[in-house]
Amino acid sequence: MLNTVNQLNTALFKDIDACLNALYRVILGKEQQVQLALTAILADGHLLIEDLPGMGKTTLAYALSRVLGLNYKRVQFTSDLLPADLIGVSVYDPRTAAFSFHRGPVFSSIFLADELNRATPKAQSALLEAMEEGQVSIDGETHALPDPFFVIATQNPQTQYGTFPLPESQLDRFMFRIALGYPEPVVEREILKGNQGRAKLADIQQVLSRDSLLEIQQLVPQVKVSETLLDYVQRLIARTREDDLCDLGLSPRGALALIKGAQCWALLQGRMHALPEDIQAVFVAVAGHRLIGKQETRGEQLARHILHEVDVIGGSH
C-alpha cells in the first residue's frame, strides 16, 4: 500500500514539474512568480496578478488555463460592467410563462478577470460570493459553480488612471498576489528579437487532467507541518498584528493561506514536509495585499520587514 502511495506521489510530482516547464517556456525569466502562480491554483486558491500594463499578466493567466486544461472564460473589466454581465440573468420566456436563468461567464472552471480594478465596486462585489462559497445567488436562488473553480484576476497599480481600489474584503479572498516586474536584460533581448513567450501560447498543451488536479489538491493537506514550524508561523502572524508599522495584520484566513501555500510550495519542491523556507517563499505573496501599513507603507515592504525581523528559531533580530 505504501509503495502504491509513493508511486502515485511520484507521478504527481512529475506532472507538477511538467506544468512548470510548460509555463517557463511562455513566461520567460520569471521562475519564482510562475511557481507562486501555480502554487496558488494547485492549493485551490484564487490568484491576483498586479503590475503595469504590458508585463505579461494576461499571458500568465491564459497559460495557466491551458496547462490545467480546464474550461475558462475571460472578461475584460470596464467601468460600465454590471454584475449581471458576470453572473448571468433571469429571462422571461413567454412560451412557458416562467423565468429561466442564463448563466454568465463566471460559470467556468477558470474565470479570468482582466483588469479587475477598472470595474466599479458594484461589479467587483459580484465575485465575492463566488470566490468564497463557489456559488452565486440571483433572484433568491443559489447556483453552484463548477468544481474546481478558480478566479485569476489581473489589476493595474492604483496609480493608473481609471482604477477603483479593491476593498479589503475582496483582497482577502485572493490566496496570493504576485507581480511580474520588468524583464531582465537578457530576457528582454529575446523579446525584442521576437522570441517572446506570448507567441508560444498556442503550443501549450494540457498537462494535468482534472483528476490529477483534484488528487494534488487532496495531497496538499497531507504535507507535514511540524509543531516547530507552526511556532514560527504564529510568531510571524503575531508580529503583523503587533508591529508599530502595521495598522491591520493578518487575519485567520490569511494565516490559513500561509500554511496551505507553504504546503503546496513544498510539493512543488518534491517534498511531503514543509520547511521554514517554504513559509518564507510564499509569505510576501500571502501577506503583501492583506497588511495595511501606517504612513502609506506598502504591504509588500511590511511583509519583507517582518520576515527579516522574526527569527526562525524564536525571538527577533
Backbone as numpy.savetxt, mean C-alpha at the origin, in Angstrom:
# Nx Ny Nz CAx CAy CAz Cx Cy Cz
4.70 -34.35 6.92 3.85 -33.14 6.92 4.73 -31.89 6.92
5.80 -31.92 7.75 6.69 -30.77 7.84 7.38 -30.52 6.51
7.79 -31.61 5.83 8.44 -31.46 4.53 7.49 -30.85 3.51
6.22 -31.25 3.58 5.23 -30.68 2.66 5.07 -29.19 2.88
5.03 -28.78 4.15 4.91 -27.36 4.48 6.14 -26.60 3.98
7.33 -27.18 4.21 8.55 -26.53 3.76 8.59 -26.39 2.25
8.15 -27.43 1.53 8.11 -27.37 0.08 7.14 -26.30 -0.40
5.99 -26.19 0.27 5.02 -25.16 -0.08 5.62 -23.78 0.13
6.26 -23.57 1.29 6.88 -22.28 1.57 7.96 -21.95 0.56
8.77 -22.94 0.19 9.82 -22.71 -0.81 9.24 -22.28 -2.13
8.15 -22.92 -2.55 7.49 -22.55 -3.81 6.97 -21.12 -3.74
6.39 -20.75 -2.60 5.87 -19.39 -2.45 6.99 -18.37 -2.44
8.13 -18.71 -1.81 9.28 -17.81 -1.83 9.76 -17.57 -3.26
9.75 -18.63 -4.06 10.16 -18.49 -5.47 9.19 -17.60 -6.23
7.90 -17.75 -5.94 6.89 -16.89 -6.58 7.12 -15.42 -6.22
7.44 -15.16 -4.96 7.69 -13.79 -4.52 8.91 -13.22 -5.25
9.98 -14.01 -5.35 11.17 -13.55 -6.07 10.85 -13.26 -7.53
10.03 -14.10 -8.14 9.66 -13.88 -9.54 8.87 -12.58 -9.70
7.99 -12.29 -8.74 7.24 -11.03 -8.76 8.19 -9.84 -8.70
9.13 -9.91 -7.77 10.08 -8.80 -7.60 10.90 -8.59 -8.86
11.40 -9.67 -9.45 12.23 -9.54 -10.64 11.45 -8.94 -11.81
10.18 -9.30 -11.93 9.35 -8.73 -12.99 9.15 -7.23 -12.78
8.95 -6.84 -11.53 8.74 -5.42 -11.22 10.02 -4.62 -11.39
11.16 -5.21 -11.05 12.44 -4.51 -11.21 12.70 -4.13 -12.66
12.21 -4.95 -13.59 12.44 -4.66 -15.02 11.65 -3.45 -15.50
10.61 -3.10 -14.75 9.77 -1.97 -15.14 10.12 -0.72 -14.34
10.29 -0.88 -13.04 10.64 0.24 -12.17 12.14 0.17 -11.92
12.89 0.92 -12.68 14.34 0.79 -12.69 14.97 1.52 -11.50
15.90 0.85 -10.83 16.70 1.48 -9.78 15.96 1.82 -8.50
14.79 1.22 -8.28 13.99 1.53 -7.08 13.62 0.23 -6.36
14.65 -0.57 -6.05 14.38 -1.89 -5.48 13.66 -1.81 -4.14
14.09 -0.89 -3.26 13.46 -0.82 -1.94 11.99 -0.42 -2.06
11.69 0.57 -2.90 10.30 0.99 -3.06 9.45 -0.12 -3.65
10.02 -0.87 -4.60 9.28 -1.98 -5.19 8.98 -3.04 -4.15
9.97 -3.35 -3.30 9.75 -4.34 -2.25 8.69 -3.87 -1.26
8.71 -2.59 -0.90 7.70 -2.07 0.00 6.31 -2.15 -0.62
6.21 -1.81 -1.90 4.92 -1.86 -2.58 4.36 -3.28 -2.60
5.21 -4.24 -2.95 4.75 -5.63 -2.99 4.43 -6.14 -1.59
5.21 -5.71 -0.60 4.94 -6.10 0.79 3.55 -5.67 1.22
3.19 -4.42 0.93 1.87 -3.91 1.32 0.75 -4.75 0.72
0.89 -5.10 -0.56 -0.17 -5.85 -1.23 -0.23 -7.29 -0.71
0.92 -7.95 -0.58 0.92 -9.33 -0.10 0.45 -9.43 1.34
0.61 -8.34 2.10 0.15 -8.31 3.49 -1.32 -7.90 3.58
-2.00 -7.85 2.43 -3.43 -7.52 2.38 -3.70 -6.10 2.85
-2.81 -5.19 2.46 -2.98 -3.79 2.82 -3.14 -2.92 1.59
-3.55 -1.68 1.81 -3.68 -0.71 0.73 -2.42 0.13 0.65
-2.13 0.62 -0.55 -0.86 1.28 -0.80 -1.09 2.68 -1.35
-0.38 3.66 -0.77 -0.43 5.04 -1.24 0.96 5.41 -1.77
1.01 5.88 -3.01 2.27 6.28 -3.64 2.21 7.78 -3.86
3.07 8.51 -3.18 3.06 9.97 -3.28 4.37 10.46 -3.90
4.24 11.31 -4.91 5.44 11.89 -5.52 5.01 12.93 -6.54
5.98 13.62 -7.09 5.74 14.59 -8.14 5.22 13.89 -9.39
4.50 14.60 -10.26 4.06 14.00 -11.53 5.25 13.52 -12.35
5.05 12.41 -13.05 6.08 11.92 -13.95 7.15 11.06 -13.32
6.94 10.63 -12.07 7.96 9.83 -11.38 7.74 8.32 -11.51
6.65 7.92 -12.12 6.39 6.49 -12.30 5.41 5.89 -11.33
4.61 6.74 -10.66 3.64 6.23 -9.67 2.63 5.30 -10.33
2.01 5.78 -11.41 0.98 4.99 -12.08 1.58 3.75 -12.72
2.80 3.88 -13.22 3.48 2.73 -13.83 3.67 1.62 -12.81
4.10 1.97 -11.60 4.28 0.97 -10.55 2.95 0.32 -10.18
1.90 1.13 -10.04 0.59 0.58 -9.69 0.10 -0.38 -10.77
0.28 -0.02 -12.02 -0.17 -0.86 -13.12 0.66 -2.14 -13.18
1.98 -2.02 -12.96 2.85 -3.19 -12.97 2.45 -4.19 -11.88
2.10 -3.69 -10.70 1.65 -4.56 -9.63 0.40 -5.34 -10.03
-0.53 -4.66 -10.67 -1.76 -5.34 -11.08 -1.48 -6.41 -12.13
-0.52 -6.16 -13.02 -0.19 -7.16 -14.04 0.48 -8.38 -13.43
1.40 -8.16 -12.50 2.13 -9.26 -11.88 1.19 -10.16 -11.08
0.23 -9.54 -10.39 -0.69 -10.31 -9.56 -1.81 -10.94 -10.39
-2.02 -10.45 -11.61 -2.99 -11.07 -12.51 -4.43 -10.93 -12.06
-4.73 -9.90 -11.26 -6.09 -9.69 -10.79 -6.79 -8.66 -11.65
-8.11 -8.78 -11.74 -8.84 -7.78 -12.53 -8.76 -6.43 -11.83
-8.58 -5.40 -12.60 -8.39 -4.08 -12.01 -9.15 -3.03 -12.81
-9.39 -1.91 -12.15 -10.00 -0.74 -12.78 -9.20 0.48 -12.34
-9.04 1.41 -13.24 -8.33 2.65 -12.94 -9.28 3.82 -13.11
-9.28 4.71 -12.13 -10.10 5.93 -12.20 -9.19 7.13 -12.00
-9.27 8.08 -12.91 -8.54 9.34 -12.76 -9.37 10.27 -11.89
-8.87 10.60 -10.71 -9.62 11.43 -9.78 -9.49 12.90 -10.19
-10.63 13.56 -10.25 -10.70 14.97 -10.62 -11.63 15.68 -9.66
-11.65 16.99 -9.73 -12.44 17.78 -8.78 -13.94 17.61 -8.97
-14.37 17.13 -10.13 -15.81 16.96 -10.37 -16.27 15.51 -10.21
-15.40 14.65 -9.69 -15.76 13.24 -9.48 -16.78 13.12 -8.36
-17.76 12.26 -8.55 -18.81 12.03 -7.56 -18.66 10.63 -6.96
-19.14 10.42 -5.71 -19.08 9.09 -5.12 -19.72 8.01 -6.00
-20.81 8.34 -6.67 -21.48 7.36 -7.53 -20.60 6.93 -8.69
-19.66 7.80 -9.10 -18.75 7.43 -10.18 -17.81 6.30 -9.76
-17.64 6.12 -8.45 -16.78 5.06 -7.94 -17.57 3.84 -7.51
-18.61 4.07 -6.73 -19.36 2.97 -6.12 -20.36 2.37 -7.08
-21.06 3.22 -7.82 -22.13 2.79 -8.69 -23.42 3.50 -8.33
-24.49 3.13 -8.99 -25.75 3.84 -8.81 -26.91 2.88 -9.02
-28.01 3.15 -8.33 -29.24 2.39 -8.53 -30.06 3.05 -9.62
-30.44 2.26 -10.60 -31.16 2.78 -11.76 -32.55 2.14 -11.80
-33.55 2.99 -12.02 -34.93 2.50 -12.08 -35.20 1.85 -13.43
-35.72 0.62 -13.38 -36.09 -0.11 -14.60 -37.60 -0.14 -14.72
-38.16 0.61 -15.68 -39.62 0.67 -15.79 -40.26 -0.67 -16.15
-39.48 -1.57 -16.76 -40.04 -2.87 -17.14 -40.34 -3.72 -15.92
-39.48 -3.61 -14.91 -39.68 -4.41 -13.69 -40.24 -3.57 -12.54
-40.36 -2.26 -12.78 -40.83 -1.33 -11.74 -40.00 -1.46 -10.47
-38.68 -1.63 -10.66 -37.79 -1.79 -9.51 -36.44 -1.16 -9.85
-35.67 -0.89 -8.79 -34.33 -0.34 -8.98 -33.31 -1.48 -9.05
-32.37 -1.35 -9.94 -31.28 -2.32 -10.02 -29.96 -1.58 -9.83
-29.04 -2.23 -9.13 -27.77 -1.60 -8.81 -26.75 -1.86 -9.91
-26.19 -0.80 -10.46 -25.14 -0.89 -11.48 -23.80 -0.62 -10.79
-22.95 -1.63 -10.75 -21.70 -1.53 -10.00 -20.72 -0.56 -10.65
-20.02 0.17 -9.79 -19.00 1.09 -10.26 -17.64 0.42 -10.34
-16.62 1.14 -10.74 -15.29 0.55 -10.92 -14.62 0.06 -9.65
-15.12 0.47 -8.47 -14.52 -0.01 -7.23 -14.72 -1.52 -7.05
-15.65 -2.10 -7.81 -15.87 -3.54 -7.74 -14.85 -4.27 -8.62
-13.61 -4.20 -8.18 -12.51 -4.87 -8.86 -11.52 -5.31 -7.80
-10.71 -6.29 -8.11 -9.76 -6.79 -7.10 -8.67 -5.77 -6.82
-8.26 -5.03 -7.85 -7.31 -3.94 -7.66 -7.93 -2.67 -8.23
-8.09 -1.68 -7.36 -8.67 -0.41 -7.77 -7.57 0.64 -7.76
-7.24 1.15 -8.93 -6.21 2.17 -9.05 -6.85 3.55 -8.96
-6.60 4.24 -7.87 -7.13 5.59 -7.66 -6.02 6.58 -8.03
-6.03 7.04 -9.27 -4.95 7.87 -9.77 -5.16 9.32 -9.36
-4.14 9.90 -8.72 -4.18 11.28 -8.21 -5.39 11.48 -7.29
-5.43 10.62 -6.27 -6.55 10.59 -5.33 -6.84 11.95 -4.73
-5.81 12.73 -4.43 -6.04 13.99 -3.74 -6.42 15.14 -4.68
-6.72 14.84 -5.93 -7.29 15.86 -6.81 -8.83 15.87 -6.76
-9.40 14.85 -6.09 -10.85 14.80 -5.91 -11.22 15.52 -4.61
-12.48 15.92 -4.52 -12.95 16.60 -3.32 -13.05 15.62 -2.16
-13.07 16.12 -0.92 -13.22 15.22 0.23 -14.45 14.32 0.14
-15.53 14.80 -0.46 -16.74 13.97 -0.58 -16.47 12.74 -1.43
-15.77 12.93 -2.54 -15.44 11.78 -3.39 -14.42 10.88 -2.72
-13.44 11.47 -2.04 -12.44 10.67 -1.34 -13.08 9.76 -0.30
-14.06 10.31 0.41 -14.68 9.57 1.51 -15.46 8.35 1.03
-15.76 8.30 -0.26 -16.49 7.15 -0.78 -15.69 5.87 -0.68
-14.37 6.00 -0.51 -13.51 4.82 -0.41 -13.32 4.33 1.02
-13.75 5.10 2.01 -13.46 4.75 3.40 -14.02 3.38 3.79
-15.30 3.17 3.53 -15.91 1.89 3.90 -15.31 0.76 3.07
-15.06 1.02 1.80 -14.50 -0.01 0.93 -13.14 -0.48 1.44
-12.30 0.46 1.86 -10.94 0.13 2.30 -10.94 -0.57 3.65
-11.88 -0.24 4.51 -11.88 -0.80 5.86 -12.67 -2.11 5.95
-13.82 -2.15 5.28 -14.74 -3.27 5.46 -14.80 -4.21 4.25
-14.24 -3.81 3.11 -14.35 -4.64 1.92 -15.76 -4.69 1.38
-16.51 -3.61 1.58 -17.89 -3.53 1.12 -18.26 -2.08 0.93
-19.38 -1.85 0.22 -19.92 -0.50 0.08 -21.41 -0.55 0.37
-21.94 0.56 0.84 -23.37 0.65 1.14 -23.99 1.75 0.30
-25.12 1.43 -0.29 -25.85 2.41 -1.09 -27.33 2.11 -1.01
-28.11 3.14 -0.79 -29.57 3.01 -0.67 -29.97 1.98 0.37
-29.24 1.95 1.47 -29.58 1.05 2.57 -29.17 -0.39 2.36
-28.49 -0.71 1.26 -28.06 -2.07 0.99 -26.54 -2.15 0.99
-26.02 -3.28 1.45 -24.57 -3.49 1.50 -24.16 -4.45 0.39
-23.09 -4.10 -0.30 -22.61 -4.91 -1.41 -21.15 -5.27 -1.14
-20.85 -6.57 -1.14 -19.49 -7.03 -0.86 -18.60 -6.80 -2.07
-17.36 -6.41 -1.81 -16.36 -6.23 -2.86 -15.63 -7.55 -3.08
-14.92 -7.68 -4.20 -14.20 -8.94 -4.47 -13.18 -9.24 -3.38
-12.83 -10.50 -3.26 -11.78 -10.94 -2.34 -10.73 -11.67 -3.16
-9.50 -11.14 -3.21 -8.97 -9.99 -2.45 -9.36 -8.66 -3.08
-9.23 -7.59 -2.28 -9.53 -6.24 -2.75 -8.43 -5.31 -2.26
-7.80 -4.60 -3.19 -6.74 -3.67 -2.86 -7.01 -2.32 -3.48
-6.69 -1.27 -2.74 -6.65 0.08 -3.32 -5.18 0.47 -3.44
-4.78 0.80 -4.66 -3.47 1.39 -4.89 -3.72 2.81 -5.36
-3.39 3.77 -4.53 -3.68 5.17 -4.84 -2.39 5.93 -5.08
-2.44 6.87 -6.00 -1.33 7.80 -6.18 -1.81 9.19 -5.80
-0.90 9.98 -5.31 -1.26 11.37 -5.03 -0.05 12.27 -5.27
-0.34 13.50 -5.66 0.69 14.50 -5.84 0.93 15.22 -4.51
2.12 15.77 -4.30 2.36 16.53 -3.07 1.33 17.63 -2.88
1.01 17.92 -1.62 -0.04 18.91 -1.34 0.32 20.31 -1.82
1.59 20.53 -2.09 1.99 21.85 -2.60 1.59 22.04 -4.05
1.18 20.94 -4.73 0.78 21.04 -6.12 -0.58 21.73 -6.22
-0.77 22.47 -7.29 -2.03 23.20 -7.49 -3.18 22.22 -7.70
-4.33 22.53 -7.09 -5.55 21.75 -7.32 -5.63 20.46 -6.53
-4.95 20.38 -5.38 -5.02 19.17 -4.56 -5.81 19.44 -3.28
-6.46 18.38 -2.77 -7.19 18.44 -1.52 -6.53 17.47 -0.55
-6.07 17.93 0.61 -5.36 17.02 1.53 -6.26 15.88 1.99
-5.68 14.69 2.09 -6.42 13.54 2.58 -6.55 13.63 4.10
-7.74 13.39 4.64 -7.90 13.45 6.11 -7.17 12.30 6.78
-6.89 12.48 8.08 -6.15 11.46 8.82 -6.87 10.10 8.78
-8.21 10.12 8.80 -8.95 8.87 8.79 -8.72 8.10 7.49
-8.56 8.83 6.39 -8.29 8.18 5.11 -6.85 7.69 5.05
-5.91 8.52 5.48 -4.51 8.13 5.44 -4.25 6.88 6.28
-4.95 6.78 7.42 -4.72 5.67 8.34 -5.13 4.33 7.74
-5.94 4.36 6.70 -6.39 3.12 6.06 -5.37 2.59 5.05
-4.39 3.40 4.72 -3.32 2.91 3.86 -2.23 2.28 4.73
-1.90 1.04 4.43 -0.88 0.35 5.21 0.47 1.05 5.07
0.86 1.36 3.82 2.13 2.02 3.55 1.90 3.26 2.70
2.77 4.24 2.89 2.92 5.32 1.91 4.39 5.33 1.48
4.61 5.33 0.18 5.97 5.35 -0.33 6.12 6.48 -1.35
7.35 6.83 -1.63 7.67 7.81 -2.67 8.80 7.23 -3.51
8.75 7.46 -4.81 9.77 6.91 -5.70 10.99 7.81 -5.80
10.78 9.12 -5.89 11.90 10.05 -5.97 12.54 10.07 -7.34
13.48 11.00 -7.52 14.17 11.12 -8.80 15.05 9.89 -9.05
15.23 9.50 -10.31 16.09 8.36 -10.61 17.57 8.71 -10.45
18.37 7.69 -10.18 19.82 7.87 -10.15 20.31 8.21 -11.56
21.44 8.92 -11.68 21.92 9.33 -13.01 22.06 8.19 -14.01
22.58 7.03 -13.55 22.77 5.92 -14.48 21.44 5.38 -14.98
20.42 5.39 -14.11 19.09 4.95 -14.51 18.44 5.98 -15.42
18.63 7.26 -15.09 18.05 8.31 -15.92 18.64 8.29 -17.33
19.92 7.92 -17.43 20.53 7.82 -18.75 19.82 6.75 -19.60
19.48 5.63 -18.97 18.75 4.59 -19.68 17.37 5.07 -20.11
16.73 5.85 -19.25 15.42 6.41 -19.59 15.54 7.35 -20.77
16.58 8.19 -20.75 16.79 9.14 -21.86 17.10 8.42 -23.16
17.69 7.24 -23.07 17.97 6.45 -24.28 16.73 5.74 -24.81
15.64 5.84 -24.07 14.41 5.17 -24.49 14.22 3.81 -23.89
15.11 3.41 -22.98 15.00 2.10 -22.33 14.22 2.21 -21.02
13.12 2.94 -21.06 12.37 3.18 -19.83 11.44 2.01 -19.52
11.16 1.88 -18.24 10.36 0.74 -17.79 8.95 0.73 -18.33
8.34 1.90 -18.54 6.95 1.94 -18.98 6.76 1.20 -20.30
7.80 1.25 -21.17 7.70 0.56 -22.45 7.66 -0.95 -22.28
8.07 -1.43 -21.10 8.13 -2.87 -20.86 6.88 -3.39 -20.15
5.92 -2.51 -19.90 4.71 -2.94 -19.19 3.97 -4.04 -19.95
3.93 -3.90 -21.26 3.18 -4.87 -22.07 3.78 -6.27 -21.97
5.06 -6.36 -21.60 5.73 -7.66 -21.52 5.54 -8.36 -20.18
4.98 -7.66 -19.21 4.80 -8.27 -17.89 3.71 -9.33 -17.93
4.06 -10.50 -17.44 3.11 -11.60 -17.38 2.68 -11.83 -15.93
1.52 -12.43 -15.78 1.06 -12.79 -14.44 2.03 -13.78 -13.82
2.40 -13.52 -12.57 3.33 -14.39 -11.85 2.60 -15.19 -10.78
1.76 -14.52 -10.01 1.04 -15.18 -8.92 -0.37 -15.53 -9.35
-0.80 -16.74 -9.02 -2.21 -17.07 -9.16 -2.97 -16.53 -7.97
-4.27 -16.45 -8.09 -5.08 -15.97 -6.97 -4.89 -16.87 -5.76
-4.82 -18.20 -5.98 -4.64 -19.14 -4.87 -3.30 -18.91 -4.19
-2.24 -18.69 -4.97 -0.92 -18.44 -4.38 -0.91 -17.15 -3.57
-1.59 -16.13 -4.10 -1.69 -14.87 -3.37 -2.36 -15.08 -2.02
-3.46 -15.81 -2.01 -4.17 -16.06 -0.76 -3.33 -16.91 0.19
-2.55 -17.84 -0.35 -1.67 -18.66 0.49 -0.60 -17.80 1.16
-0.04 -16.85 0.40 0.97 -15.96 0.98 0.34 -15.11 2.08
-0.86 -14.60 1.84 -1.54 -13.80 2.86 -1.78 -14.62 4.13
-2.08 -15.91 3.97 -2.28 -16.77 5.14 -0.96 -17.11 5.82
0.13 -17.04 5.05 1.45 -17.36 5.60 2.01 -16.22 6.44
1.63 -14.98 6.11 2.19 -13.81 6.79 2.02 -13.88 8.30
0.82 -14.16 8.84 0.69 -14.18 10.31 1.49 -15.30 10.97
1.95 -16.29 10.20 2.72 -17.39 10.77 4.19 -17.05 10.95
4.62 -15.91 10.41 6.01 -15.48 10.59 6.21 -15.15 12.07
7.20 -15.75 12.68 7.39 -15.62 14.13 7.86 -14.22 14.51
7.21 -13.67 15.52 7.61 -12.38 16.11 7.92 -12.64 17.58
9.17 -12.49 17.97 9.58 -12.82 19.33 9.11 -11.75 20.32
9.12 -12.11 21.58 8.76 -11.17 22.64 9.74 -9.99 22.67
11.01 -10.29 22.42 12.02 -9.23 22.40 11.74 -8.23 21.28
11.31 -8.75 20.13 10.99 -7.86 19.02 9.74 -7.03 19.33
8.77 -7.64 20.00 7.58 -6.89 20.40 7.94 -5.78 21.38
8.91 -6.03 22.26 9.39 -4.98 23.16 9.92 -3.78 22.36
10.70 -4.08 21.33 11.26 -3.02 20.47 10.15 -2.24 19.78
9.17 -2.97 19.26 8.04 -2.32 18.58 7.30 -1.40 19.54
7.07 -1.87 20.75 6.32 -1.05 21.72 7.11 0.19 22.13
8.43 0.08 22.18 9.22 1.27 22.48 9.12 2.30 21.35
9.12 1.80 20.12 8.96 2.72 18.98 7.59 3.40 19.02
6.56 2.61 19.27 5.19 3.16 19.30 5.06 4.19 20.42
5.58 3.83 21.60 5.50 4.76 22.74 6.22 6.06 22.43
7.35 5.97 21.73 8.12 7.17 21.43 7.34 8.09 20.48
6.57 7.51 19.55 5.78 8.36 18.64 4.72 9.14 19.40
4.28 8.59 20.54 3.21 9.23 21.30 3.75 10.18 22.37
5.04 10.04 22.68 5.61 10.84 23.76 6.60 11.88 23.28
7.11 11.74 22.08 8.15 12.64 21.59 7.64 14.08 21.53
8.46 15.00 21.93 8.08 16.41 21.95 7.77 16.96 20.56
8.30 16.29 19.53 8.08 16.77 18.16 6.76 16.28 17.57
6.10 15.32 18.24 4.89 14.70 17.70 3.63 15.28 18.34
2.69 15.68 17.51 1.37 16.03 17.99 0.45 14.81 17.99
0.69 13.89 17.06 -0.15 12.69 16.94 0.74 11.50 16.65
0.67 10.47 17.53 1.51 9.30 17.37 0.80 8.19 16.63
1.41 7.00 16.64 0.85 5.86 15.94 -0.38 5.32 16.66
-1.43 5.04 15.90 -2.64 4.42 16.43 -2.44 2.92 16.54
-3.33 2.21 17.25 -3.23 0.75 17.27 -3.28 0.13 15.88
-4.07 0.75 14.97 -4.11 0.24 13.60 -2.73 0.37 12.95
-2.06 1.50 13.22 -0.72 1.70 12.70 0.27 0.71 13.29
0.11 0.41 14.58 1.00 -0.55 15.23 0.83 -1.94 14.63
-0.41 -2.33 14.37 -0.67 -3.63 13.74 -0.10 -3.67 12.33
-0.21 -2.56 11.61 0.36 -2.49 10.26 1.88 -2.65 10.31
2.50 -2.12 11.36 3.95 -2.24 11.51 4.36 -3.70 11.69
3.65 -4.43 12.55 3.96 -5.84 12.78 3.72 -6.66 11.51
2.56 -6.47 10.90 2.22 -7.27 9.72 3.15 -6.95 8.56
3.47 -5.66 8.41 4.39 -5.27 7.35 5.76 -5.90 7.54
6.24 -5.94 8.79 7.55 -6.55 9.08 7.52 -8.05 8.82
6.41 -8.70 9.18 6.28 -10.14 8.92 6.36 -10.43 7.42
5.67 -9.62 6.63 5.68 -9.84 5.18 7.04 -9.48 4.58
7.68 -8.44 5.12 9.02 -8.09 4.65 9.99 -9.25 4.90
9.84 -9.92 6.04 10.67 -11.09 6.33 10.45 -12.19 5.29
9.19 -12.39 4.88 8.90 -13.37 3.84 9.64 -13.02 2.54
9.66 -11.74 2.20 10.35 -11.33 0.98 11.85 -11.63 1.06
12.37 -11.70 2.28 13.78 -12.03 2.45 13.98 -13.54 2.60
12.89 -14.31 2.49 13.01 -15.76 2.56 13.06 -16.31 3.96
12.52 -15.58 4.94 12.56 -16.01 6.34 11.15 -16.18 6.89
11.03 -17.09 7.88 9.77 -17.28 8.58 9.86 -16.72 10.00
10.81 -15.82 10.23 10.89 -15.12 11.52 11.28 -13.67 11.24
10.72 -12.77 12.01 10.98 -11.34 11.82 12.14 -10.89 12.69
12.89 -9.92 12.17 14.04 -9.36 12.86 13.85 -7.85 13.03
14.64 -7.21 13.89 14.56 -5.75 14.01 14.76 -5.04 12.67
15.60 -5.62 11.80 15.82 -5.02 10.48 14.54 -4.95 9.67
13.63 -5.90 9.86 12.36 -5.89 9.14 11.47 -4.75 9.64
11.46 -4.56 10.96 10.71 -3.43 11.52 11.26 -2.12 10.97
12.57 -1.99 10.96 13.20 -0.76 10.50 12.95 -0.52 9.01
12.88 -1.60 8.23 12.70 -1.47 6.79 11.33 -0.89 6.44
10.31 -1.20 7.25 8.95 -0.75 6.91 8.47 0.40 7.78
9.24 0.78 8.80 8.74 1.75 9.78 8.36 3.09 9.16
9.21 3.63 8.32 8.92 4.94 7.73 7.69 4.86 6.82
7.56 3.77 6.06 6.40 3.60 5.17 5.10 3.48 5.97
5.18 2.89 7.17 3.99 2.74 8.02 3.68 4.03 8.77
4.71 4.65 9.34 4.50 5.77 10.26 4.52 7.14 9.59
5.17 7.26 8.44 5.37 8.57 7.84 4.11 9.35 7.55
3.03 8.67 7.16 1.78 9.36 6.84 0.81 9.38 8.02
1.19 8.75 9.12 0.32 8.73 10.30 0.77 9.71 11.38
2.05 10.02 11.42 2.57 10.93 12.43 2.31 12.37 12.03
1.89 13.17 12.98 1.71 14.60 12.74 2.67 15.33 13.67
3.54 16.13 13.06 4.57 16.80 13.83 4.25 18.24 14.14
4.92 18.74 15.14 4.80 20.16 15.48 5.72 20.96 14.58
5.38 22.23 14.42 6.19 23.15 13.63 6.40 22.63 12.21
5.32 22.00 11.65 5.30 21.55 10.27 6.40 20.52 9.96
6.83 19.78 10.97 7.79 18.71 10.74 7.09 17.57 10.00
7.68 17.11 8.91 7.07 16.04 8.12 7.13 14.72 8.86
6.09 13.89 8.61 6.01 12.61 9.29 7.19 11.70 9.00
7.70 11.74 7.75 8.84 10.90 7.41 10.08 11.30 8.22
10.25 12.60 8.42 11.38 13.07 9.22 11.25 12.60 10.66
10.04 12.67 11.19 9.81 12.20 12.56 10.08 10.71 12.68
9.61 9.94 11.70 9.81 8.50 11.75 11.29 8.14 11.74
12.06 8.80 10.90 13.50 8.53 10.85 14.19 8.96 12.15
13.73 10.09 12.70 14.27 10.58 13.97 14.02 9.56 15.07
12.81 9.02 15.13 12.46 8.06 16.18 13.23 6.76 16.01
13.39 6.30 14.76 14.18 5.10 14.51 15.61 5.27 15.03
16.16 6.46 14.85 17.52 6.73 15.30 17.61 6.79 16.82
16.55 7.31 17.45 16.60 7.54 18.89 16.32 6.30 19.72
15.52 5.36 19.20 15.11 4.20 19.98 16.06 3.04 19.69
16.67 2.52 20.73 17.63 1.42 20.58 16.90 0.09 20.46
17.47 -0.82 19.71 16.86 -2.14 19.51 16.78 -2.92 20.82
17.79 -2.79 21.67 17.87 -3.61 22.87 17.40 -2.88 24.12
16.77 -1.72 23.95 16.26 -0.98 25.10 17.00 0.30 25.33
16.25 1.32 25.77 16.85 2.61 26.02 16.84 3.48 24.78
17.53 4.62 24.85 17.58 5.58 23.76 19.02 5.99 23.53
19.25 6.53 22.32 20.59 7.03 22.02 20.82 8.39 22.69
